[in-house]
Amino acid sequence: MNQRGAADGCGEPQGFRRHGGAPFTVSVVLPAGGTGERTGLPTPKQFCTVLSRPLISYTIQAFERLSWIQHIVVVVAGESNALMTDIIQRFQHTKVRVVSGGATRHRSIFNGVRALDAGKSGATPDVVIIHDAVRPFVEEDFLFEIAMAAKENGASGAIRPLVSTVIATSSEDYLDHSLERSKYRASEMPQGFLYHVIYQAYQKCSEVDFDFGTECLQLALQHTGTQAKLIEGPPTLWKVTYKRDLAAAESIIKESLCGSACIISDGSERSREFGQCLQRVMGSFDMVSILTVPTGKMGTELDVLPDVIGDASCLSKEWNFIQLSVNGSGLSEVEETVRALEAANRALLHPIVVVWVRFDTSDGLSVMETGARPLLLVELASAAKLQNILLYGIHLHFSEKDAGWSDGSVKRLAELTYTLIHDRNASLAGQMLHA
């Protein structure tokens, strides 16, 4: 998922760099004890799977990738402790600690805040950000704004314009009055607090506050006199509440994952030329792509990356891979790419797509149609799928007598390739499609 604040990919927002590094410490509390009744699903929504990964893991990653976030406390119902611990281990989250929640939301949040006490975590943070576990699309720049406003004002919170008019009803269920929508805002997450402000607020809470309160900012105002700075947040702050929201979340994640691709040439002139044409067409789909070639097989007239297999930086980026081969099998090179991705553990957090595009320039029957390579592709794809790598094949035939390929054939290939990368349809993995 692209984040607005990561200008150079180092994980530290521009604001912190302008201030010469992180000027204070920030930790996060993620309450995740909800039962998810409104989704109508047997699994609480925070643990529902989106692209082979629990929703809460995406939310954790949104914070964990930021170098200026020190600790993340996830608060879950006691019966979910083992499940949450397994998620942390499986997806290698390193900044996370799990604590048991209470009977209500505020009791759970207070448990998370107390877990950040110096006596338990080793360093009490200056600022605590509280965020819902089922809001995975929080942006880095906005988190920075919340953290800075909390440091300066004691508390801060996200707001959004009201979508619907709020009305009050009488005891007989008739309209009593309506509120002027322009004067009101919807309170959202994240919310930020100086540690001592939110800690003291919870220490002073009554049983009524703990049992029926819903607004952390109100508790800070009521019990510590701290007025929160309110900041209008982006539309991406929406919360997964209903079953349909899970489908929407998957669509957003797919869009973010199909935004870039690494086109790997086999080193031949035709492969390079076609790769350049494909690169231009993919740009019309808002997909950023780069062309790589095996080291030593190309001249210096192109600004290209070295061989993707030999350059770990290529494998560390959130790219998909399009591997081109002309006439020769090329399947061994595809296998090499898959093995390199597996070794780099690139598919841990989301499925990676590898599309093998094989150009056949023979005038007779395609070797792909007569040989055993389709079976080998299926076998390779089946093994790769177990590692969360989706491998597809595309066969494109054109005659050597032709001057080249048509714009239409390049466009058809680009559209098919983009669809495979976007949809990530596991049932099509191992298929050799024809463009």
PDB file of C-alpha atoms in Angstrom, residues 242-380:
ATOM      1  CA  TYR A 242     -19.787  -5.444   7.703  1.00  0.00           C
ATOM      2  CA  LYS A 243     -19.097  -8.483   5.539  1.00  0.00           C
ATOM      3  CA  ARG A 244     -19.136  -6.376   2.371  1.00  0.00           C
ATOM      4  CA  ASP A 245     -16.343  -4.242   3.847  1.00  0.00           C
ATOM      5  CA  LEU A 246     -14.017  -7.250   3.715  1.00  0.00           C
ATOM      6  CA  ALA A 247     -14.539  -7.434  -0.054  1.00  0.00           C
ATOM      7  CA  ALA A 248     -13.854  -3.710  -0.323  1.00  0.00           C
ATOM      8  CA  ALA A 249     -10.666  -4.109   1.734  1.00  0.00           C
ATOM      9  CA  GLU A 250      -9.488  -6.913  -0.547  1.00  0.00           C
ATOM     10  CA  SER A 251     -10.112  -4.744  -3.604  1.00  0.00           C
ATOM     11  CA  ILE A 252      -8.080  -1.879  -2.141  1.00  0.00           C
ATOM     12  CA  ILE A 253      -5.212  -4.186  -1.224  1.00  0.00           C
ATOM     13  CA  LYS A 254      -5.214  -5.708  -4.716  1.00  0.00           C
ATOM     14  CA  GLU A 255      -5.066  -2.243  -6.271  1.00  0.00           C
ATOM     15  CA  SER A 256      -2.047  -1.370  -4.160  1.00  0.00           C
ATOM     16  CA  LEU A 257      -0.278  -4.646  -4.962  1.00  0.00           C
ATOM     17  CA  CYS A 258      -0.683  -4.371  -8.747  1.00  0.00           C
ATOM     18  CA  GLY A 259       0.933  -0.945  -9.006  1.00  0.00           C
ATOM     19  CA  SER A 260       4.413  -2.111  -9.998  1.00  0.00           C
ATOM     20  CA  ALA A 261       6.129  -4.846 -11.953  1.00  0.00           C
ATOM     21  CA  CYS A 262       9.643  -5.925 -12.847  1.00  0.00           C
ATOM     22  CA  ILE A 263       9.956  -7.029 -16.488  1.00  0.00           C
ATOM     23  CA  ILE A 264      12.802  -9.520 -16.868  1.00  0.00           C
ATOM     24  CA  SER A 265      14.303  -9.900 -20.343  1.00  0.00           C
ATOM     25  CA  ASP A 266      16.092 -13.062 -21.425  1.00  0.00           C
ATOM     26  CA  GLY A 267      18.850 -10.873 -22.869  1.00  0.00           C
ATOM     27  CA  SER A 268      17.918 -11.240 -26.529  1.00  0.00           C
ATOM     28  CA  GLU A 269      17.326  -8.217 -28.732  1.00  0.00           C
ATOM     29  CA  ARG A 270      13.694  -9.145 -29.468  1.00  0.00           C
ATOM     30  CA  SER A 271      12.962  -9.752 -25.813  1.00  0.00           C
ATOM     31  CA  ARG A 272      14.415  -6.390 -24.871  1.00  0.00           C
ATOM     32  CA  GLU A 273      12.483  -4.562 -27.587  1.00  0.00           C
ATOM     33  CA  PHE A 274       9.227  -6.237 -26.648  1.00  0.00           C
ATOM     34  CA  GLY A 275       9.901  -5.514 -22.987  1.00  0.00           C
ATOM     35  CA  GLN A 276      10.226  -1.822 -23.785  1.00  0.00           C
ATOM     36  CA  CYS A 277       6.923  -1.847 -25.709  1.00  0.00           C
ATOM     37  CA  LEU A 278       5.213  -3.732 -22.896  1.00  0.00           C
ATOM     38  CA  GLN A 279       6.624  -1.287 -20.372  1.00  0.00           C
ATOM     39  CA  ARG A 280       5.087   1.666 -22.219  1.00  0.00           C
ATOM     40  CA  VAL A 281       1.662   0.036 -22.487  1.00  0.00           C
ATOM     41  CA  MET A 282       1.656  -1.030 -18.825  1.00  0.00           C
ATOM     42  CA  GLY A 283       2.137   2.616 -17.943  1.00  0.00           C
ATOM     43  CA  SER A 284      -1.317   3.348 -19.363  1.00  0.00           C
ATOM     44  CA  PHE A 285      -2.735   1.115 -16.596  1.00  0.00           C
ATOM     45  CA  ASP A 286      -0.995   3.269 -13.952  1.00  0.00           C
ATOM     46  CA  MET A 287       1.463   0.452 -13.397  1.00  0.00           C
ATOM     47  CA  VAL A 288       5.062   1.453 -12.769  1.00  0.00           C
ATOM     48  CA  SER A 289       7.382  -1.078 -14.383  1.00  0.00           C
ATOM     49  CA  ILE A 290      11.110  -1.438 -14.869  1.00  0.00           C
ATOM     50  CA  LEU A 291      13.000  -3.548 -17.391  1.00  0.00           C
ATOM     51  CA  THR A 292      15.862  -5.742 -16.193  1.00  0.00           C
ATOM     52  CA  VAL A 293      18.259  -7.833 -18.239  1.00  0.00           C
ATOM     53  CA  PRO A 294      20.829 -10.461 -17.264  1.00  0.00           C
ATOM     54  CA  THR A 295      24.144  -8.783 -16.487  1.00  0.00           C
ATOM     55  CA  GLY A 296      26.628  -8.855 -19.358  1.00  0.00           C
ATOM     56  CA  LYS A 297      24.059  -9.592 -22.071  1.00  0.00           C
ATOM     57  CA  MET A 298      23.227  -5.999 -22.877  1.00  0.00           C
ATOM     58  CA  GLY A 299      25.142  -2.909 -23.841  1.00  0.00           C
ATOM     59  CA  THR A 300      25.148   0.319 -21.867  1.00  0.00           C
ATOM     60  CA  GLU A 301      22.656   2.238 -24.016  1.00  0.00           C
ATOM     61  CA  LEU A 302      19.796   1.450 -21.623  1.00  0.00           C
ATOM     62  CA  ASP A 303      19.478   2.460 -17.999  1.00  0.00           C
ATOM     63  CA  VAL A 304      18.449  -0.941 -16.659  1.00  0.00           C
ATOM     64  CA  LEU A 305      18.829  -2.784 -13.404  1.00  0.00           C
ATOM     65  CA  PRO A 306      21.190  -5.743 -13.174  1.00  0.00           C
ATOM     66  CA  ASP A 307      19.942  -9.287 -13.261  1.00  0.00           C
ATOM     67  CA  VAL A 308      17.062  -9.574 -10.783  1.00  0.00           C
ATOM     68  CA  ILE A 309      18.418 -12.856  -9.444  1.00  0.00           C
ATOM     69  CA  GLY A 310      21.774 -11.356  -8.590  1.00  0.00           C
ATOM     70  CA  ASP A 311      20.471  -8.148  -7.030  1.00  0.00           C
ATOM     71  CA  ALA A 312      18.823  -8.517  -3.618  1.00  0.00           C
ATOM     72  CA  SER A 313      17.424  -4.975  -3.797  1.00  0.00           C
ATOM     73  CA  CYS A 314      15.179  -6.053  -6.689  1.00  0.00           C
ATOM     74  CA  LEU A 315      13.724  -8.852  -4.605  1.00  0.00           C
ATOM     75  CA  SER A 316      13.125  -6.642  -1.572  1.00  0.00           C
ATOM     76  CA  LYS A 317      10.717  -4.299  -3.342  1.00  0.00           C
ATOM     77  CA  GLU A 318       6.968  -4.846  -3.603  1.00  0.00           C
ATOM     78  CA  TRP A 319       7.108  -5.789  -7.256  1.00  0.00           C
ATOM     79  CA  ASN A 320       5.401  -8.404  -9.346  1.00  0.00           C
ATOM     80  CA  PHE A 321       7.475 -10.116 -12.024  1.00  0.00           C
ATOM     81  CA  ILE A 322       6.975 -10.540 -15.788  1.00  0.00           C
ATOM     82  CA  GLN A 323       9.588 -12.866 -17.293  1.00  0.00           C
ATOM     83  CA  LEU A 324      10.109 -12.802 -21.062  1.00  0.00           C
ATOM     84  CA  SER A 325      11.644 -15.568 -23.155  1.00  0.00           C
ATOM     85  CA  VAL A 326      11.861 -15.991 -26.937  1.00  0.00           C
ATOM     86  CA  ASN A 327      11.683 -19.481 -28.481  1.00  0.00           C
ATOM     87  CA  GLY A 328      13.867 -21.165 -25.875  1.00  0.00           C
ATOM     88  CA  SER A 329      12.017 -22.757 -22.992  1.00  0.00           C
ATOM     89  CA  GLY A 330      12.851 -20.130 -20.379  1.00  0.00           C
ATOM     90  CA  LEU A 331      11.180 -22.293 -17.744  1.00  0.00           C
ATOM     91  CA  SER A 332      14.468 -22.868 -15.928  1.00  0.00           C
ATOM     92  CA  GLU A 333      14.933 -19.097 -15.626  1.00  0.00           C
ATOM     93  CA  VAL A 334      11.383 -18.778 -14.265  1.00  0.00           C
ATOM     94  CA  GLU A 335      12.136 -21.464 -11.702  1.00  0.00           C
ATOM     95  CA  GLU A 336      15.268 -19.560 -10.731  1.00  0.00           C
ATOM     96  CA  THR A 337      13.197 -16.408 -10.151  1.00  0.00           C
ATOM     97  CA  VAL A 338      10.671 -18.330  -8.041  1.00  0.00           C
ATOM     98  CA  ARG A 339      13.401 -19.922  -5.948  1.00  0.00           C
ATOM     99  CA  ALA A 340      15.037 -16.527  -5.377  1.00  0.00           C
ATOM    100  CA  LEU A 341      11.721 -15.062  -4.205  1.00  0.00           C
ATOM    101  CA  GLU A 342      11.212 -17.986  -1.855  1.00  0.00           C
ATOM    102  CA  ALA A 343      14.704 -17.586  -0.418  1.00  0.00           C
ATOM    103  CA  ALA A 344      14.137 -13.853   0.105  1.00  0.00           C
ATOM    104  CA  ASN A 345      10.841 -14.608   1.914  1.00  0.00           C
ATOM    105  CA  ARG A 346       9.178 -12.021  -0.317  1.00  0.00           C
ATOM    106  CA  ALA A 347       5.740 -13.625  -0.308  1.00  0.00           C
ATOM    107  CA  LEU A 348       5.341 -13.679   3.459  1.00  0.00           C
ATOM    108  CA  LEU A 349       2.918 -10.758   3.714  1.00  0.00           C
ATOM    109  CA  HIS A 350       1.018 -10.999   0.443  1.00  0.00           C
ATOM    110  CA  PRO A 351       0.949 -13.196  -2.671  1.00  0.00           C
ATOM    111  CA  ILE A 352       3.461 -12.322  -5.378  1.00  0.00           C
ATOM    112  CA  VAL A 353       2.613 -12.803  -9.043  1.00  0.00           C
ATOM    113  CA  VAL A 354       5.117 -14.143 -11.565  1.00  0.00           C
ATOM    114  CA  VAL A 355       3.952 -14.122 -15.194  1.00  0.00           C
ATOM    115  CA  TRP A 356       6.036 -16.091 -17.681  1.00  0.00           C
ATOM    116  CA  VAL A 357       5.550 -14.697 -21.203  1.00  0.00           C
ATOM    117  CA  ARG A 358       6.900 -17.029 -23.870  1.00  0.00           C
ATOM    118  CA  PHE A 359       7.212 -15.728 -27.445  1.00  0.00           C
ATOM    119  CA  ASP A 360       7.127 -18.406 -30.104  1.00  0.00           C
ATOM    120  CA  THR A 361       8.432 -17.308 -33.524  1.00  0.00           C
ATOM    121  CA  SER A 362       8.277 -20.737 -35.191  1.00  0.00           C
ATOM    122  CA  ASP A 363       6.083 -21.167 -38.267  1.00  0.00           C
ATOM    123  CA  GLY A 364       5.101 -24.707 -37.356  1.00  0.00           C
ATOM    124  CA  LEU A 365       3.312 -26.185 -34.369  1.00  0.00           C
ATOM    125  CA  SER A 366       4.418 -24.614 -31.120  1.00  0.00           C
ATOM    126  CA  VAL A 367       6.760 -26.643 -28.986  1.00  0.00           C
ATOM    127  CA  MET A 368       4.583 -25.581 -26.073  1.00  0.00           C
ATOM    128  CA  GLU A 369       1.666 -27.434 -27.656  1.00  0.00           C
ATOM    129  CA  THR A 370       3.525 -30.683 -28.232  1.00  0.00           C
ATOM    130  CA  GLY A 371       6.048 -30.993 -25.434  1.00  0.00           C
ATOM    131  CA  ALA A 372       5.897 -31.658 -21.713  1.00  0.00           C
ATOM    132  CA  ARG A 373       6.472 -28.060 -20.638  1.00  0.00           C
ATOM    133  CA  PRO A 374       2.833 -27.335 -19.725  1.00  0.00           C
ATOM    134  CA  LEU A 375       3.011 -30.164 -17.192  1.00  0.00           C
ATOM    135  CA  LEU A 376       6.294 -28.818 -15.830  1.00  0.00           C
ATOM    136  CA  LEU A 377       4.703 -25.380 -15.493  1.00  0.00           C
ATOM    137  CA  VAL A 378       1.803 -26.859 -13.519  1.00  0.00           C
ATOM    138  CA  GLU A 379       4.200 -28.679 -11.203  1.00  0.00           C
ATOM    139  CA  LEU A 380       6.308 -25.571 -10.641  1.00  0.00           C
TER     140      LEU A 380
END
